[in-house]
Amino acid sequence: MQDPFKGFNDDDNNNNGNGPQGLPLPPNYATVVNPQTGNMRIAKVGFAWIAFIFPVIPPIFRGDWYNLLCIMGVNAGVQMIVQMSVSASSMVEVLGFIQLGLQFLWGAIYNMMYFKHLFNRGFVPADERSKDLLTRAHYWNPKNAAK
């Protein structure tokens, strides 16, 4: 199969790793596996654009119920605090700015939250490329993994 990601930090040695069944992975995707169950997850490392636009969609499609409840809880808590502390005349503007800030927050940290939750459930990087990518992005700490 021809590699569609040629030219994206890849060379003839297939530095971008192999996904399931030998399919190529984009250079910013990491693979993690649970050694006890054999389950494998592949996800992007970095800013989550879908989580920025629609914060609840990625956790739903990934089956990440823990982080979905975290996102919904933080959003609901912030909205309740703002509604209790801001006058009704400026409510729309303040909620708009706060919601935009929360969307930037979820876009910036959702993928990290997802990987860290997987690591707490026993997943580890599947290969050296994924381990290096997750370490450079500060998602994976090899010192904590040895404990």
Coordinates of N, CA and C in Angstrom, one line a residue:
M1 N 0.8 -1.2 0.0 CA 0.0 0.0 0.0 C 0.9 1.2 0.0
Q2 N 0.5 2.2 -0.8 CA 1.3 3.5 -0.8 C 1.0 4.3 0.4
D3 N 2.0 4.9 1.0 CA 1.9 5.6 2.2 C 1.4 7.0 1.9
P4 N 0.2 7.4 2.3 CA -0.3 8.8 2.0 C 0.3 9.9 2.8
F5 N 1.2 9.5 3.8 CA 1.8 10.5 4.6 C 3.2 10.7 4.3
K6 N 3.7 10.3 3.1 CA 5.0 10.6 2.6 C 5.3 12.1 2.6
G7 N 6.4 12.5 3.0 CA 6.7 13.9 3.0 C 6.4 14.6 4.3
F8 N 5.7 13.9 5.3 CA 5.4 14.5 6.6 C 6.3 13.8 7.6
N9 N 7.5 14.3 7.6 CA 8.5 13.8 8.6 C 8.7 12.3 8.5
D10 N 8.6 11.8 7.3 CA 8.8 10.3 7.0 C 9.9 10.1 6.0
D11 N 10.5 9.0 6.2 CA 11.6 8.6 5.2 C 11.3 7.2 4.7
D12 N 12.2 6.7 3.9 CA 11.9 5.3 3.4 C 11.9 4.2 4.4
N13 N 12.3 4.5 5.6 CA 12.3 3.5 6.7 C 10.9 3.5 7.4
N14 N 9.9 4.2 6.9 CA 8.6 4.2 7.5 C 8.7 4.7 8.9
N15 N 9.2 5.9 9.1 CA 9.4 6.4 10.5 C 8.1 6.7 11.2
N16 N 7.0 6.8 10.5 CA 5.8 7.2 11.1 C 5.1 6.0 11.7
G17 N 5.7 4.8 11.7 CA 5.1 3.6 12.4 C 4.0 3.0 11.6
N18 N 3.6 1.8 12.0 CA 2.6 1.1 11.4 C 1.4 1.0 12.3
G19 N 0.2 1.3 11.8 CA -1.0 1.2 12.5 C -1.5 -0.3 12.5
P20 N -2.7 -0.5 12.8 CA -3.3 -1.8 12.7 C -3.2 -2.3 11.3
Q21 N -2.9 -3.6 11.1 CA -2.8 -4.3 9.9 C -1.9 -3.6 8.9
G22 N -0.8 -2.9 9.4 CA 0.2 -2.4 8.5 C -0.2 -1.0 7.9
L23 N -1.3 -0.4 8.3 CA -1.7 0.9 7.7 C -0.9 2.0 8.3
P24 N -0.5 2.9 7.5 CA 0.4 4.0 8.0 C -0.4 5.0 8.9
L25 N 0.3 5.5 9.9 CA -0.3 6.5 10.8 C 0.2 7.9 10.5
P26 N -0.6 8.9 10.7 CA 0.0 10.3 10.5 C 1.0 10.5 11.6
P27 N 1.9 11.4 11.4 CA 3.1 11.6 12.3 C 2.7 12.0 13.7
N28 N 1.5 12.6 13.9 CA 1.2 13.1 15.2 C 0.1 12.2 15.9
Y29 N 0.1 11.0 15.5 CA -0.8 10.0 16.2 C 0.0 9.0 16.9
A30 N -0.5 8.6 18.1 CA 0.2 7.6 18.9 C -0.7 6.4 19.1
T31 N 0.0 5.3 19.3 CA -0.7 4.0 19.5 C -0.4 3.5 21.0
V32 N -1.4 3.2 21.7 CA -1.2 2.6 23.1 C -2.0 1.3 23.1
V33 N -1.5 0.4 24.0 CA -2.0 -0.9 24.1 C -2.1 -1.3 25.6
N34 N -3.1 -2.1 25.9 CA -3.2 -2.6 27.3 C -2.7 -4.0 27.2
P35 N -1.5 -4.3 27.9 CA -0.9 -5.6 27.8 C -1.8 -6.7 28.4
Q36 N -2.6 -6.4 29.4 CA -3.5 -7.5 30.0 C -4.6 -7.9 29.0
T37 N -5.2 -7.0 28.4 CA -6.4 -7.3 27.5 C -6.1 -7.3 26.1
G38 N -5.0 -6.7 25.6 CA -4.7 -6.6 24.2 C -5.4 -5.5 23.5
N39 N -6.2 -4.7 24.2 CA -6.9 -3.6 23.6 C -5.9 -2.5 23.1
M40 N -6.2 -2.0 21.9 CA -5.3 -1.0 21.3 C -6.2 0.3 21.0
R41 N -5.6 1.4 21.3 CA -6.2 2.7 21.0 C -5.2 3.6 20.2
I42 N -5.7 4.3 19.2 CA -4.9 5.2 18.4 C -5.6 6.6 18.5
A43 N -4.8 7.6 18.9 CA -5.3 8.9 19.0 C -4.3 10.0 18.7
K44 N -4.8 11.2 18.4 CA -3.9 12.3 18.0 C -3.2 12.8 19.3
V45 N -2.0 13.3 19.1 CA -1.3 14.0 20.2 C -1.2 15.5 19.8
G46 N -1.7 16.4 20.6 CA -1.7 17.8 20.3 C -3.1 18.4 20.4
F47 N -3.3 19.5 19.8 CA -4.6 20.3 19.9 C -5.7 19.5 19.3
A48 N -6.8 19.4 20.0 CA -8.0 18.6 19.5 C -9.0 19.6 18.9
W49 N -9.0 19.7 17.6 CA -9.9 20.7 16.9 C -11.3 20.4 17.1
I50 N -11.7 19.1 17.1 CA -13.1 18.7 17.2 C -13.5 19.0 18.7
A51 N -12.7 18.8 19.7 CA -13.0 19.2 21.0 C -13.1 20.7 21.2
F52 N -12.4 21.4 20.4 CA -12.5 22.9 20.5 C -13.9 23.3 19.9
I53 N -14.3 22.7 18.8 CA -15.6 23.2 18.2 C -16.8 22.5 18.9
F54 N -16.7 21.2 19.2 CA -17.8 20.5 19.9 C -17.2 19.7 21.0
P55 N -17.1 20.2 22.2 CA -16.3 19.6 23.3 C -16.8 18.2 23.7
V56 N -18.1 17.8 23.5 CA -18.5 16.5 23.9 C -18.5 15.4 22.9
I57 N -18.2 15.8 21.6 CA -18.2 14.8 20.5 C -17.0 13.8 20.6
P58 N -15.8 14.2 20.8 CA -14.7 13.2 20.9 C -14.8 12.2 22.0
P59 N -15.2 12.6 23.2 CA -15.4 11.6 24.3 C -16.5 10.6 24.0
I60 N -17.6 11.1 23.3 CA -18.7 10.2 23.0 C -18.2 9.1 22.0
F61 N -17.5 9.6 20.9 CA -17.1 8.6 19.9 C -16.0 7.7 20.3
R62 N -15.2 8.1 21.3 CA -14.1 7.3 21.8 C -14.6 6.4 23.0
G63 N -15.8 6.6 23.4 CA -16.3 5.8 24.6 C -15.6 6.2 25.9
D64 N -15.2 7.5 26.0 CA -14.4 8.0 27.1 C -15.4 8.7 28.0
W65 N -16.2 7.9 28.8 CA -17.3 8.5 29.6 C -16.7 9.3 30.8
Y66 N -15.6 8.9 31.3 CA -15.0 9.6 32.4 C -14.8 11.1 32.0
N67 N -14.0 11.3 30.9 CA -13.7 12.6 30.5 C -14.9 13.4 30.0
L68 N -15.9 12.7 29.5 CA -17.2 13.4 29.1 C -17.8 14.0 30.3
L69 N -17.9 13.2 31.4 CA -18.6 13.7 32.6 C -17.7 14.9 33.2
C70 N -16.4 14.8 33.1 CA -15.5 15.9 33.6 C -15.8 17.2 32.8
I71 N -15.9 17.1 31.5 CA -16.1 18.2 30.6 C -17.5 18.8 30.9
M72 N -18.5 18.0 31.0 CA -19.9 18.5 31.2 C -20.0 19.1 32.6
G73 N -19.3 18.5 33.6 CA -19.4 19.0 35.0 C -18.7 20.3 35.1
V74 N -17.5 20.5 34.5 CA -16.8 21.8 34.6 C -17.6 22.8 33.8
N75 N -18.1 22.5 32.6 CA -18.9 23.5 31.9 C -20.2 23.9 32.7
A76 N -20.9 23.0 33.3 CA -22.1 23.3 34.1 C -21.7 24.1 35.3
G77 N -20.6 23.7 36.0 CA -20.2 24.4 37.2 C -19.8 25.9 36.9
V78 N -19.1 26.1 35.8 CA -18.7 27.4 35.5 C -19.9 28.3 35.1
Q79 N -20.8 27.7 34.4 CA -22.0 28.5 34.0 C -22.9 28.8 35.2
M80 N -23.0 27.9 36.2 CA -23.7 28.2 37.4 C -23.0 29.3 38.2
I81 N -21.7 29.3 38.3 CA -21.0 30.3 39.0 C -21.2 31.7 38.4
V82 N -21.1 31.7 37.0 CA -21.2 33.0 36.3 C -22.6 33.5 36.4
Q83 N -23.6 32.6 36.3 CA -25.0 33.1 36.5 C -25.3 33.6 37.9
M84 N -24.7 33.1 38.9 CA -24.9 33.6 40.2 C -24.1 34.9 40.5
S85 N -23.1 35.2 39.8 CA -22.2 36.3 40.2 C -22.3 37.5 39.2
V86 N -22.9 37.3 38.0 CA -22.9 38.4 37.1 C -24.4 38.9 36.9
S87 N -24.5 40.2 36.7 CA -25.8 40.8 36.6 C -26.5 40.4 35.3
A88 N -27.8 40.4 35.2 CA -28.5 39.9 34.1 C -28.2 40.7 32.8
S89 N -27.9 42.0 33.0 CA -27.7 42.8 31.8 C -26.4 42.5 31.0
S90 N -25.4 41.9 31.7 CA -24.1 41.6 31.0 C -23.9 40.1 30.9
M91 N -25.0 39.3 31.2 CA -24.9 37.8 31.2 C -24.5 37.2 29.9
V92 N -25.0 37.7 28.8 CA -24.8 37.1 27.5 C -23.3 37.3 27.1
E93 N -22.8 38.5 27.2 CA -21.4 38.8 26.9 C -20.4 38.0 27.7
V94 N -20.7 37.9 29.0 CA -19.8 37.2 29.9 C -19.8 35.7 29.6
L95 N -21.0 35.2 29.5 CA -21.1 33.7 29.2 C -20.4 33.4 27.8
G96 N -20.6 34.3 26.8 CA -19.9 34.1 25.5 C -18.4 34.0 25.6
F97 N -17.8 34.9 26.4 CA -16.4 34.9 26.6 C -15.9 33.7 27.4
I98 N -16.7 33.4 28.4 CA -16.3 32.2 29.2 C -16.4 30.9 28.4
Q99 N -17.4 30.8 27.6 CA -17.6 29.6 26.8 C -16.5 29.5 25.8
L100 N -16.1 30.6 25.2 CA -15.0 30.5 24.2 C -13.7 30.1 24.9
G101 N -13.5 30.6 26.1 CA -12.3 30.2 26.9 C -12.3 28.7 27.3
L102 N -13.5 28.2 27.6 CA -13.6 26.8 27.9 C -13.4 26.0 26.7
Q103 N -13.8 26.4 25.5 CA -13.6 25.7 24.3 C -12.1 25.6 24.0
F104 N -11.4 26.7 24.2 CA -9.9 26.7 24.0 C -9.3 25.7 25.0
L105 N -9.8 25.7 26.2 CA -9.2 24.8 27.2 C -9.4 23.4 26.8
W106 N -10.6 23.0 26.4 CA -10.9 21.6 26.0 C -10.1 21.2 24.7
G107 N -10.0 22.1 23.8 CA -9.2 21.8 22.6 C -7.7 21.6 23.0
A108 N -7.2 22.4 23.9 CA -5.8 22.3 24.3 C -5.5 21.1 25.1
I109 N -6.4 20.6 26.0 CA -6.0 19.5 26.9 C -6.8 18.2 26.8
Y110 N -7.8 18.2 25.9 CA -8.6 16.9 25.8 C -7.8 15.7 25.4
N111 N -6.9 15.8 24.4 CA -6.1 14.6 24.0 C -5.2 14.2 25.2
M112 N -4.6 15.1 25.9 CA -3.8 14.8 27.0 C -4.7 14.1 28.1
M113 N -5.9 14.6 28.4 CA -6.7 13.9 29.4 C -7.1 12.5 28.9
Y114 N -7.3 12.3 27.7 CA -7.7 11.0 27.2 C -6.5 10.0 27.4
F115 N -5.3 10.4 26.9 CA -4.2 9.5 27.1 C -3.9 9.2 28.6
K116 N -3.9 10.2 29.4 CA -3.6 10.0 30.8 C -4.6 9.1 31.5
H117 N -5.9 9.2 31.1 CA -6.9 8.3 31.6 C -6.6 6.8 31.1
L118 N -6.2 6.7 29.9 CA -5.8 5.4 29.4 C -4.6 4.8 30.1
F119 N -3.6 5.7 30.4 CA -2.5 5.2 31.2 C -2.9 4.8 32.6
N120 N -3.8 5.5 33.2 CA -4.3 5.1 34.5 C -5.0 3.7 34.5
R121 N -5.6 3.4 33.3 CA -6.3 2.1 33.1 C -5.3 1.0 32.7
G122 N -4.0 1.2 32.6 CA -3.1 0.2 32.3 C -2.5 0.2 30.9
F123 N -2.9 1.1 30.1 CA -2.3 1.2 28.7 C -0.9 1.7 28.8
V124 N -0.1 1.3 27.8 CA 1.3 1.7 27.6 C 1.5 2.0 26.1
P125 N 2.5 2.8 25.8 CA 2.8 3.0 24.4 C 3.1 1.7 23.7
A126 N 2.6 1.5 22.5 CA 2.7 0.3 21.8 C 4.1 0.1 21.1
D127 N 4.7 1.2 20.7 CA 6.0 1.1 20.0 C 6.9 2.3 20.5
E128 N 8.1 2.3 20.0 CA 9.1 3.3 20.4 C 8.7 4.7 19.8
R129 N 8.2 4.7 18.6 CA 7.8 6.0 18.0 C 6.7 6.6 18.8
S130 N 5.7 5.9 19.2 CA 4.6 6.4 20.1 C 5.1 6.8 21.4
K131 N 6.0 6.0 22.0 CA 6.6 6.4 23.3 C 7.3 7.7 23.2
D132 N 8.1 7.9 22.2 CA 8.9 9.1 22.0 C 7.9 10.3 21.8
L133 N 6.9 10.1 20.9 CA 5.9 11.2 20.7 C 5.2 11.6 22.0
L134 N 4.8 10.6 22.7 CA 4.0 10.9 24.0 C 4.9 11.5 25.0
T135 N 6.2 11.1 25.1 CA 7.2 11.7 26.0 C 7.5 13.1 25.7
R136 N 7.7 13.4 24.4 CA 8.0 14.8 23.9 C 6.8 15.7 24.2
A137 N 5.6 15.2 24.1 CA 4.4 16.0 24.4 C 4.0 16.1 25.8
H138 N 4.8 15.5 26.7 CA 4.6 15.4 28.1 C 3.3 14.7 28.5
Y139 N 2.9 13.8 27.7 CA 1.7 13.0 28.0 C 2.1 11.7 28.8
W140 N 3.3 11.2 28.5 CA 3.8 10.0 29.1 C 5.1 10.3 29.9
N141 N 5.2 9.8 31.1 CA 6.4 10.0 31.9 C 6.9 8.6 32.2
P142 N 8.0 8.2 31.6 CA 8.6 6.9 31.8 C 8.9 6.6 33.3
K143 N 9.2 7.6 34.1 CA 9.6 7.4 35.5 C 8.3 6.9 36.2
N144 N 7.2 7.5 35.9 CA 5.9 7.1 36.6 C 5.4 5.8 36.1
A145 N 5.8 5.4 34.9 CA 5.3 4.1 34.4 C 6.0 2.9 35.0
A146 N 7.2 3.1 35.5 CA 8.0 2.1 36.1 C 7.4 1.7 37.5
K147 N 6.7 2.6 38.1 CA 6.1 2.3 39.5 C 5.1 1.3 39.5

